[in-house]
Coordinates of C-alpha atoms in Angstrom, one line a residue:
Chain A
M20 CA 0.0 0.0 0.0
A21 CA 2.7 2.4 1.0
G22 CA 4.7 1.3 -2.0
I23 CA 1.8 2.1 -4.4
A24 CA 1.3 5.5 -2.6
A25 CA 4.9 6.3 -3.1
R26 CA 4.9 5.3 -6.8
L27 CA 1.8 7.4 -7.4
R28 CA 3.3 10.2 -5.3
I29 CA 0.2 10.5 -3.2
T30 CA 0.5 13.4 -0.7
P31 CA -1.0 13.3 2.8
F32 CA -4.1 15.1 1.5
G33 CA -4.4 12.6 -1.2
L34 CA -4.1 9.8 1.3
I35 CA -6.9 11.4 3.4
C36 CA -9.1 11.4 0.3
L37 CA -8.4 7.8 -0.4
L38 CA -9.1 6.9 3.2
G39 CA -12.3 8.9 3.0
L40 CA -13.2 6.9 -0.1
V41 CA -12.7 3.7 1.9
A42 CA -14.9 5.0 4.6
T43 CA -17.5 5.9 2.0
L44 CA -17.2 2.3 0.7
Y45 CA -18.1 1.1 4.2
L46 CA -21.0 3.5 4.6
S47 CA -22.5 2.7 1.2
L48 CA -21.9 -1.1 1.1
I49 CA -22.5 -2.1 4.7
W50 CA -23.8 0.7 6.9
A51 CA -26.6 2.2 4.7
P52 CA -29.9 0.2 4.7
R53 CA -30.8 -2.0 1.9
E54 CA -33.2 -0.4 -0.6
R55 CA -36.5 -2.3 -0.6
V56 CA -37.4 -2.4 -4.2
M57 CA -34.1 -2.6 -6.0
G58 CA -32.1 -4.4 -3.3
D59 CA -28.3 -4.2 -2.9
V60 CA -27.7 -3.1 -6.5
Q61 CA -29.2 0.3 -5.5
R62 CA -26.0 0.8 -3.5
I63 CA -24.3 1.8 -6.8
M64 CA -26.1 5.0 -6.4
Y65 CA -23.7 6.3 -3.7
F66 CA -20.8 6.4 -6.2
H67 CA -22.9 7.0 -9.3
V68 CA -24.6 10.1 -8.0
A69 CA -21.4 11.4 -6.4
S70 CA -19.6 11.0 -9.7
A71 CA -22.4 12.7 -11.5
W72 CA -22.2 15.6 -9.1
I73 CA -18.5 16.0 -9.7
A74 CA -18.9 15.7 -13.5
E75 CA -21.4 18.6 -13.4
F76 CA -19.5 20.6 -10.9
A77 CA -16.3 20.3 -13.0
F78 CA -18.3 21.4 -16.0
V79 CA -19.5 24.6 -14.3
L80 CA -15.9 25.2 -13.1
V81 CA -14.7 24.9 -16.7
G82 CA -17.2 27.5 -17.7
V83 CA -16.4 29.9 -14.9
S84 CA -12.6 29.7 -15.4
S85 CA -13.1 30.1 -19.1
V86 CA -14.9 33.4 -18.6
I87 CA -12.1 34.5 -16.3
Y88 CA -9.5 33.4 -18.8
L89 CA -11.1 35.4 -21.6
W90 CA -11.2 38.4 -19.3
L91 CA -7.8 38.3 -17.7
R92 CA -5.8 36.3 -20.2
E93 CA -3.8 34.6 -17.5
R94 CA -2.5 31.1 -18.3
K95 CA -3.5 29.8 -14.9
W96 CA -7.2 30.1 -15.6
D97 CA -6.7 28.1 -18.7
I98 CA -5.0 25.5 -16.7
V99 CA -7.9 25.4 -14.2
A100 CA -10.3 24.9 -17.1
Y101 CA -8.2 22.2 -18.8
S102 CA -7.7 20.3 -15.5
A103 CA -11.3 20.5 -14.5
A104 CA -12.3 19.3 -18.0
E105 CA -10.0 16.3 -17.9
I106 CA -11.1 15.3 -14.4
G107 CA -14.7 16.0 -15.1
F108 CA -14.4 13.7 -18.1
V109 CA -13.0 10.9 -16.0
F110 CA -15.9 11.2 -13.5
C111 CA -18.4 11.5 -16.4
C112 CA -17.0 8.2 -17.7
F113 CA -17.7 6.7 -14.2
V114 CA -21.3 7.9 -14.5
M115 CA -21.6 6.4 -18.0
I116 CA -20.1 3.1 -16.8
T117 CA -22.1 2.7 -13.6
G118 CA -25.3 4.0 -15.0
P119 CA -25.9 1.0 -17.4
I120 CA -24.5 -1.5 -14.7
W121 CA -27.2 -0.1 -12.4
G122 CA -29.8 -0.1 -15.2
K123 CA -29.4 -3.7 -16.3
P124 CA -30.8 -5.4 -13.2
V125 CA -33.3 -2.6 -12.5
W126 CA -34.7 -1.8 -15.9
G127 CA -33.7 -5.1 -17.5
T128 CA -31.7 -3.4 -20.1
W129 CA -28.3 -1.8 -20.2
W130 CA -29.3 1.4 -21.7
T131 CA -32.6 3.4 -21.8
W132 CA -32.8 6.9 -23.2
D133 CA -33.9 8.1 -19.8
P134 CA -33.4 11.9 -19.2
R135 CA -30.6 11.6 -16.7
L136 CA -28.6 9.1 -18.8
T137 CA -29.2 11.2 -21.9
F138 CA -28.1 14.3 -20.1
S139 CA -24.9 12.6 -19.0
M140 CA -24.3 11.3 -22.5
I141 CA -24.5 14.8 -24.0
L142 CA -22.3 16.2 -21.2
W143 CA -19.8 13.4 -21.9
L144 CA -19.9 14.3 -25.6
I145 CA -19.2 18.0 -24.9
Y146 CA -16.3 16.9 -22.7
V147 CA -15.0 14.8 -25.5
A148 CA -15.2 17.7 -27.9
Y149 CA -13.4 19.9 -25.5
L150 CA -10.5 17.4 -25.0
M151 CA -10.4 16.7 -28.7
L152 CA -10.0 20.4 -29.5
R153 CA -7.3 20.6 -26.9
V154 CA -5.3 17.7 -28.4
Y155 CA -5.8 18.4 -32.1
G156 CA -5.5 22.1 -31.8
D157 CA -2.3 22.0 -29.8
D158 CA -0.3 23.7 -32.5
M159 CA -2.6 26.7 -32.8
P160 CA -1.8 29.9 -31.0
Q161 CA -5.5 30.7 -30.4
V162 CA -6.6 27.3 -29.2
K163 CA -6.9 28.5 -25.6
T164 CA -9.4 31.1 -26.7
F165 CA -11.4 28.6 -28.7
L166 CA -11.4 26.3 -25.7
A167 CA -12.6 29.0 -23.4
V168 CA -15.4 29.8 -25.9
L169 CA -16.4 26.2 -26.0
G170 CA -16.3 25.9 -22.2
I171 CA -18.5 28.9 -21.8
L172 CA -21.1 27.8 -24.4
G173 CA -21.1 24.3 -22.9
T174 CA -21.9 25.7 -19.5
I175 CA -24.6 28.0 -20.7
D176 CA -26.0 24.9 -22.5
I177 CA -26.5 22.9 -19.3
P178 CA -30.0 24.2 -18.3
F179 CA -31.1 23.7 -21.9
I180 CA -29.9 20.2 -22.1
H181 CA -31.5 19.5 -18.7
F182 CA -34.9 20.7 -19.7
A183 CA -34.7 19.3 -23.2
T184 CA -33.9 15.8 -22.0
M185 CA -36.4 15.9 -19.2
W186 CA -39.4 17.0 -21.4
W187 CA -38.3 14.6 -24.1
R188 CA -38.8 11.5 -22.0
G189 CA -40.7 12.4 -18.9
L190 CA -39.1 12.3 -15.5
H191 CA -36.7 9.6 -14.3
P192 CA -38.8 6.5 -13.7
D193 CA -37.4 5.6 -10.4
S194 CA -35.2 8.5 -9.4
L195 CA -34.7 8.6 -5.6
V196 CA -32.3 11.4 -5.5
M197 CA -34.0 13.9 -7.7
T198 CA -37.8 13.8 -7.5
E199 CA -40.2 16.5 -8.1
E200 CA -40.5 17.1 -4.3
G201 CA -36.8 18.0 -4.2
L202 CA -33.4 16.6 -3.5
G203 CA -33.4 13.3 -1.7
A204 CA -37.0 13.3 -0.8
G205 CA -37.5 9.7 -1.6
M206 CA -34.7 8.4 0.6
E207 CA -34.3 7.2 4.1
V208 CA -32.2 9.3 6.4
D209 CA -29.3 6.9 6.6
M210 CA -29.1 6.7 2.8
R211 CA -29.1 10.5 2.6
I212 CA -26.2 10.6 5.2
A213 CA -24.2 8.0 3.2
L214 CA -24.8 9.9 0.0
G215 CA -23.9 13.2 1.6
V216 CA -20.6 11.8 2.9
S217 CA -19.9 10.3 -0.5
A218 CA -20.5 13.6 -2.2
V219 CA -18.2 15.4 0.3
V220 CA -15.4 12.8 -0.2
F221 CA -15.7 12.9 -3.9
T222 CA -15.5 16.7 -3.8
L223 CA -12.3 16.5 -1.7
L224 CA -10.9 13.9 -4.2
F225 CA -11.8 16.2 -7.0
F226 CA -9.8 19.0 -5.5
Y227 CA -6.8 16.7 -4.8
L228 CA -6.8 15.6 -8.4
M229 CA -7.1 19.2 -9.5
G230 CA -4.0 20.0 -7.6
R231 CA -2.1 17.1 -9.2
R232 CA -3.3 17.9 -12.7
M233 CA -2.6 21.6 -12.5
A234 CA 0.9 21.0 -11.2
L235 CA 1.4 18.7 -14.2
E236 CA 0.4 21.4 -16.5
R237 CA 2.8 23.8 -14.9
L238 CA 5.6 21.3 -15.3
R239 CA 4.7 21.1 -19.0
D240 CA 5.0 24.9 -19.3
E241 CA 8.3 24.8 -17.6
A242 CA 9.6 22.1 -19.9
E243 CA 8.3 24.1 -22.9
D244 CA 10.1 27.2 -21.6
L245 CA 13.4 25.4 -21.2
R246 CA 13.1 23.8 -24.6
E247 CA 12.7 27.2 -26.1
R248 CA 15.7 28.5 -24.3
V249 CA 17.9 25.7 -25.5
E250 CA 16.5 25.9 -29.0
H251 CA 17.2 29.7 -28.9
R252 CA 20.8 29.3 -28.1
H253 CA 21.4 26.2 -30.1
P254 CA 19.0 25.8 -33.0
G255 CA 18.4 22.2 -33.8
S256 CA 19.8 20.8 -30.6
V257 CA 16.5 19.6 -29.2
G258 CA 14.8 17.2 -31.5
V259 CA 11.1 17.6 -30.8
Chain B
M8 CA -26.2 -13.6 -1.6
D9 CA -28.1 -11.3 -3.9
Q10 CA -27.8 -12.4 -7.6
N11 CA -27.3 -8.8 -8.4
F12 CA -24.1 -8.8 -6.4
W13 CA -22.0 -8.9 -9.5
Y14 CA -23.4 -5.7 -10.8
L15 CA -22.7 -4.0 -7.6
F16 CA -19.2 -5.5 -7.4
S17 CA -18.2 -4.6 -10.9
A18 CA -19.5 -1.1 -10.7
Y19 CA -17.4 -0.3 -7.6
T20 CA -14.4 -2.2 -8.9
L21 CA -14.4 -0.3 -12.2
I22 CA -14.5 3.0 -10.5
W23 CA -11.6 2.1 -8.2
I24 CA -9.6 0.8 -11.2
G25 CA -10.4 3.8 -13.2
L26 CA -9.4 6.1 -10.4
F27 CA -6.0 4.4 -10.0
V28 CA -5.4 4.2 -13.7
Y29 CA -5.9 7.9 -13.9
L30 CA -3.6 8.5 -10.9
F31 CA -1.0 6.3 -12.6
T32 CA -1.2 8.3 -15.8
I33 CA -0.8 11.6 -13.9
A34 CA 2.2 10.2 -12.0
G35 CA 3.7 8.8 -15.2
R36 CA 3.4 12.1 -17.1
E37 CA 4.8 13.9 -14.1
K38 CA 7.9 11.7 -14.0
K39 CA 8.5 12.0 -17.7
L40 CA 8.3 15.8 -17.6
E41 CA 10.6 16.0 -14.6
A42 CA 13.2 13.9 -16.3
E43 CA 12.9 16.0 -19.4
I44 CA 13.2 19.2 -17.3
A45 CA 16.3 17.9 -15.6
E46 CA 17.8 17.1 -18.9
L47 CA 17.0 20.5 -20.4
K48 CA 18.3 22.3 -17.3
A49 CA 21.6 20.5 -17.7
A50 CA 21.6 21.5 -21.4
V51 CA 20.9 25.1 -20.6
E52 CA 23.7 25.2 -18.0
A53 CA 26.2 23.6 -20.4
L54 CA 25.3 26.1 -23.1
E55 CA 25.6 29.0 -20.7
A56 CA 29.0 27.7 -19.4
K57 CA 30.3 27.6 -23.0
E58 CA 29.5 31.2 -23.7
Chain C
M15 CA -25.9 49.8 -33.4
R16 CA -27.0 51.3 -36.7
S17 CA -23.6 51.0 -38.2
L18 CA -23.3 47.5 -36.9
L19 CA -26.4 46.5 -38.8
A20 CA -25.3 48.4 -41.9
Q21 CA -21.9 46.7 -41.8
S22 CA -23.5 43.3 -41.3
W23 CA -25.7 44.0 -44.3
Q24 CA -22.6 44.7 -46.4
I25 CA -21.0 41.4 -45.4
Y26 CA -24.2 39.6 -46.1
R27 CA -24.6 41.2 -49.5
K28 CA -21.0 40.4 -50.5
D29 CA -21.5 36.7 -49.5
M30 CA -24.8 36.5 -51.3
V31 CA -23.3 38.0 -54.5
V32 CA -20.5 35.5 -54.4
E33 CA -23.1 32.7 -53.8
Y34 CA -25.3 34.0 -56.6
R35 CA -22.5 33.7 -59.1
T36 CA -21.6 30.1 -58.3
R37 CA -24.6 28.8 -56.4
E38 CA -22.3 26.1 -55.2
R39 CA -23.2 26.2 -51.6
V40 CA -27.0 26.1 -51.9
V41 CA -27.0 23.5 -54.6
T42 CA -24.6 21.2 -52.5
M43 CA -26.8 21.7 -49.5
F44 CA -30.0 20.8 -51.4
V45 CA -28.6 17.7 -53.0
F46 CA -27.1 16.7 -49.7
S47 CA -30.5 17.0 -47.9
L48 CA -32.1 15.0 -50.6
I49 CA -29.6 12.2 -50.2
V50 CA -30.1 12.2 -46.5
V51 CA -33.8 11.7 -47.0
V52 CA -33.3 8.9 -49.5
I53 CA -30.8 7.1 -47.3
F54 CA -33.2 7.5 -44.3
N55 CA -35.8 5.7 -46.3
F56 CA -33.5 2.8 -46.8
A57 CA -32.5 2.8 -43.2
F58 CA -36.1 2.7 -41.9
N59 CA -37.8 1.0 -44.8
A60 CA -40.5 3.4 -43.9
G61 CA -44.0 2.3 -44.4
A62 CA -46.9 4.7 -44.0
D63 CA -47.3 4.0 -40.3
V64 CA -43.6 4.5 -39.5
V65 CA -43.4 7.7 -41.6
Q66 CA -45.4 9.9 -39.2
R67 CA -43.0 9.1 -36.4
V68 CA -39.8 9.2 -38.4
V69 CA -40.2 12.2 -40.7
P70 CA -39.7 15.0 -38.1
G71 CA -36.4 13.5 -37.1
M72 CA -35.5 12.9 -40.8
I73 CA -36.3 16.5 -41.6
W74 CA -34.0 17.9 -38.9
V75 CA -31.2 15.5 -39.5
A76 CA -31.2 16.7 -43.2
F77 CA -31.3 20.3 -42.3
A78 CA -28.8 20.1 -39.5
F79 CA -26.3 18.6 -41.9
A80 CA -27.2 21.2 -44.6
G81 CA -26.7 23.8 -41.9
M82 CA -23.3 22.5 -41.0
L83 CA -22.3 22.5 -44.6
S84 CA -23.5 26.1 -45.0
A85 CA -21.7 27.3 -41.9
S86 CA -18.5 25.6 -42.7
R87 CA -18.5 26.9 -46.3
S88 CA -19.1 30.4 -45.1
F89 CA -15.6 30.5 -43.6
S90 CA -13.4 27.9 -45.3
P91 CA -13.1 29.5 -48.8
E92 CA -12.4 32.9 -47.2
K93 CA -9.7 31.2 -45.0
D94 CA -8.2 29.4 -48.0
R95 CA -8.1 32.4 -50.2
G96 CA -6.8 34.6 -47.4
T97 CA -9.7 37.0 -47.7
L98 CA -10.7 36.4 -44.1
D99 CA -7.6 38.4 -43.0
G100 CA -8.7 41.2 -45.3
L101 CA -12.1 41.1 -43.7
L102 CA -10.5 41.3 -40.3
L103 CA -8.4 44.3 -41.3
A104 CA -11.4 46.2 -42.5
P105 CA -12.4 49.0 -40.2
I106 CA -15.7 47.3 -39.1
D107 CA -17.1 45.8 -35.9
R108 CA -16.1 42.1 -35.7
G109 CA -19.7 41.4 -34.6
S110 CA -20.9 42.5 -38.0
I111 CA -18.8 39.8 -39.7
F112 CA -20.6 37.3 -37.5
L113 CA -24.0 38.7 -38.1
G114 CA -23.5 38.9 -41.8
K115 CA -22.3 35.3 -42.0
L116 CA -25.2 34.2 -39.8
L117 CA -27.7 36.0 -41.9
G118 CA -26.2 34.3 -45.0
N119 CA -26.4 30.9 -43.4
V120 CA -30.0 31.4 -42.3
T121 CA -30.9 32.6 -45.8
L122 CA -29.3 29.6 -47.5
I123 CA -30.8 27.0 -45.1
G124 CA -34.1 28.8 -45.5
L125 CA -33.9 28.4 -49.2
V126 CA -33.1 24.7 -48.9
Q127 CA -36.0 24.2 -46.5
L128 CA -38.3 25.9 -49.0
A129 CA -37.2 23.6 -51.7
M130 CA -37.3 20.5 -49.5
L131 CA -40.8 21.0 -48.0
P132 CA -42.7 20.3 -51.2
L133 CA -40.6 17.2 -51.7
F134 CA -41.5 16.0 -48.2
V135 CA -45.1 16.4 -49.1
L136 CA -44.5 14.5 -52.3
F137 CA -42.5 11.6 -50.8
F138 CA -44.4 11.1 -47.6
N139 CA -47.9 12.2 -48.4
M140 CA -47.9 14.8 -45.7
T141 CA -50.2 17.8 -45.3
I142 CA -48.3 21.0 -44.6
L143 CA -50.6 23.8 -45.6
P144 CA -52.8 23.8 -42.5
H145 CA -49.8 23.8 -40.3
L146 CA -47.9 26.5 -42.2
S147 CA -48.0 29.3 -39.6
K148 CA -46.7 27.0 -36.8
L149 CA -44.0 25.5 -39.0
L150 CA -42.9 28.9 -40.0
V151 CA -42.3 30.0 -36.4
I152 CA -40.6 26.7 -35.5
F153 CA -38.4 26.6 -38.5
F154 CA -37.4 30.3 -38.1
L155 CA -36.5 30.0 -34.4
G156 CA -34.7 26.7 -34.8
T157 CA -32.8 27.8 -37.9
V158 CA -31.6 31.0 -36.3
G159 CA -30.7 29.3 -33.0
F160 CA -28.9 26.4 -34.7
S161 CA -27.1 28.6 -37.2
S162 CA -25.7 31.0 -34.5
V163 CA -24.0 28.2 -32.8
A164 CA -23.0 26.6 -36.1
T165 CA -21.5 29.9 -37.4
L166 CA -19.5 30.4 -34.3
F167 CA -18.1 26.9 -34.2
A168 CA -17.4 27.0 -37.9
A169 CA -15.2 30.0 -37.3
V170 CA -13.4 28.0 -34.7
A171 CA -13.2 24.8 -36.7
V172 CA -11.9 26.5 -39.8
N173 CA -8.7 27.2 -37.9
T174 CA -8.1 23.7 -36.8
R175 CA -6.2 21.0 -38.7
M176 CA -9.2 18.7 -38.9
R177 CA -11.8 21.3 -39.7
D178 CA -14.3 19.0 -41.4
V179 CA -14.4 16.6 -38.5
M180 CA -14.2 19.2 -35.8
L181 CA -17.3 21.1 -36.7
P182 CA -19.8 18.3 -36.1
V183 CA -17.9 17.2 -33.0
L184 CA -18.1 20.7 -31.5
L185 CA -21.5 21.7 -32.7
L186 CA -23.9 18.8 -32.4
P187 CA -23.6 18.1 -28.6
V188 CA -24.0 21.8 -27.8
A189 CA -26.9 22.2 -30.3
S190 CA -28.6 19.0 -29.1
P191 CA -31.3 20.8 -27.1
V192 CA -32.4 22.7 -30.2
L193 CA -32.5 19.6 -32.3
I194 CA -34.6 17.8 -29.7
A195 CA -36.9 20.7 -29.4
L196 CA -37.2 21.0 -33.2
V197 CA -38.0 17.4 -33.7
E198 CA -40.6 17.4 -30.8
T199 CA -42.4 20.6 -32.0
T200 CA -42.4 19.4 -35.6
R201 CA -43.9 16.1 -34.6
T202 CA -46.5 17.8 -32.4
T203 CA -47.4 20.0 -35.3
F204 CA -47.9 17.2 -37.8
E205 CA -49.9 15.3 -35.2
G206 CA -52.3 18.3 -35.2
G207 CA -51.2 19.6 -31.8
D208 CA -51.9 23.1 -30.7
W209 CA -49.5 25.9 -29.5
Q210 CA -50.3 24.9 -25.9
D211 CA -49.1 21.3 -26.5
M212 CA -45.7 22.6 -27.2
A213 CA -45.5 25.8 -25.2
N214 CA -42.5 24.5 -23.2
W215 CA -40.6 23.6 -26.3
I216 CA -41.3 27.0 -28.0
R217 CA -40.1 28.7 -24.9
L218 CA -37.0 26.6 -24.8
L219 CA -36.3 27.4 -28.5
S220 CA -36.8 31.1 -28.1
V221 CA -34.7 31.4 -25.0
F222 CA -31.9 29.2 -26.6
T223 CA -32.0 31.3 -29.7
V224 CA -31.7 34.6 -27.9
V225 CA -29.1 33.5 -25.4
F226 CA -26.9 31.8 -27.9
L227 CA -27.2 34.6 -30.4
V228 CA -26.1 37.2 -27.9
A229 CA -23.3 34.9 -26.5
S230 CA -22.1 34.1 -30.0
V231 CA -21.9 37.8 -31.1
M232 CA -19.9 38.5 -27.9
L233 CA -17.6 35.5 -28.2
F234 CA -17.0 35.9 -31.9
E235 CA -14.7 38.9 -31.2
Y236 CA -12.4 36.7 -29.1
I237 CA -12.3 34.0 -31.8
M238 CA -11.3 36.4 -34.5
E239 CA -8.5 38.2 -32.7
E240 CA -5.0 37.3 -33.5

């Protein structure tokens, strides 16, 4: 365990996050009561919903930091947006993976075009577009501006996607978290506590990953800088 | 045991695996860049010494 | 404001004159939409009962692709010939370039829609005339909303290496609410629905169109700066 932590260069804060994740595992798999209709498989919810929360939170963060980037033109806000997009994408993948796994035993089919799944799917596609533009536009000077524009439009789009997918299919057939009465109205208290803890732990984890990812981007800038300095003094000495 | 156990198990396992794979890629990229930076710093110093 | 509109009009006129000489954009779009409709028929093997459910989607897939073609072609020749730089050097508001291009795209898509609707009637035995006023509102809102995002992203995509691939990848997820709303309202209309049956969708379309039009005009200046 310590060996892996060292290889992954996990800081104390990161370790706390991972321990929190283990605690969440206990709360959601053992401590929280068994859901009456769906049985144990409903316990996927604790990680699924927390991942969805992070995916959406990261998306908004991409939008906000994109606005600030266009305004101030400071590289660090671009870094925030990029890091949030990448991590948000990872968590959105978690949502897309656990959603069907939850759906199969409950609905009897891996995928239904239910509003929440459709919403996540569109969100996922926008993340993919963002990361694709980042990778394929790497050689363009204005790519950071383009990405900021995409980040802003994507975030403005969230309410539209939300209502469009909701009206398109009617409400979530057996949503416990989001019902018309409000957040978590259909759940027992212990379930709500477990979900709350899970959401908090995932948020901490998100910030830990943000720190790691942003540091990585700064390293890349540093390398780029040095490469330019070498290249400048000695053209052709660095073969990139 | 619930027959749906495997669904639950695989969902949680996939998330943990995914998380650690992501951490691995970050650490890997970090190490590669650090090595490159060290190399480049040495190159810059060597060039500066020559001048 | 007045000069912005006047400048937009100049850009629009210039593009339309160019288009009138060659007619290449509008012809390509029309043929393309026609092909989409034909292919869709093969895909669904549509009998009369299926048609009612499939046609609204088919219509908007065809027009969305035509719209992307139009948006993409509104920038790529200018970029390739270097005239885009000239346009940027002109002492005009950048927003007017966007509005001019947008107006051009809306016009061309509108023309293709006008040409396609009779064909839909012909192919699918549909009645359009009693629904004309509703369709007009829906098509206008949807086309303006879709085109403003399309025009903005076309300006982005034209700068990327893989421009033909990037436009749909960037545009379609963001434009998906409009496409859903368009298909739903069109279907409701053909099923004889009333305004009230689609009030939510019309509201969504209008708000989307206004919000994204304003956002696109504002963001376009950033895209076009060097």
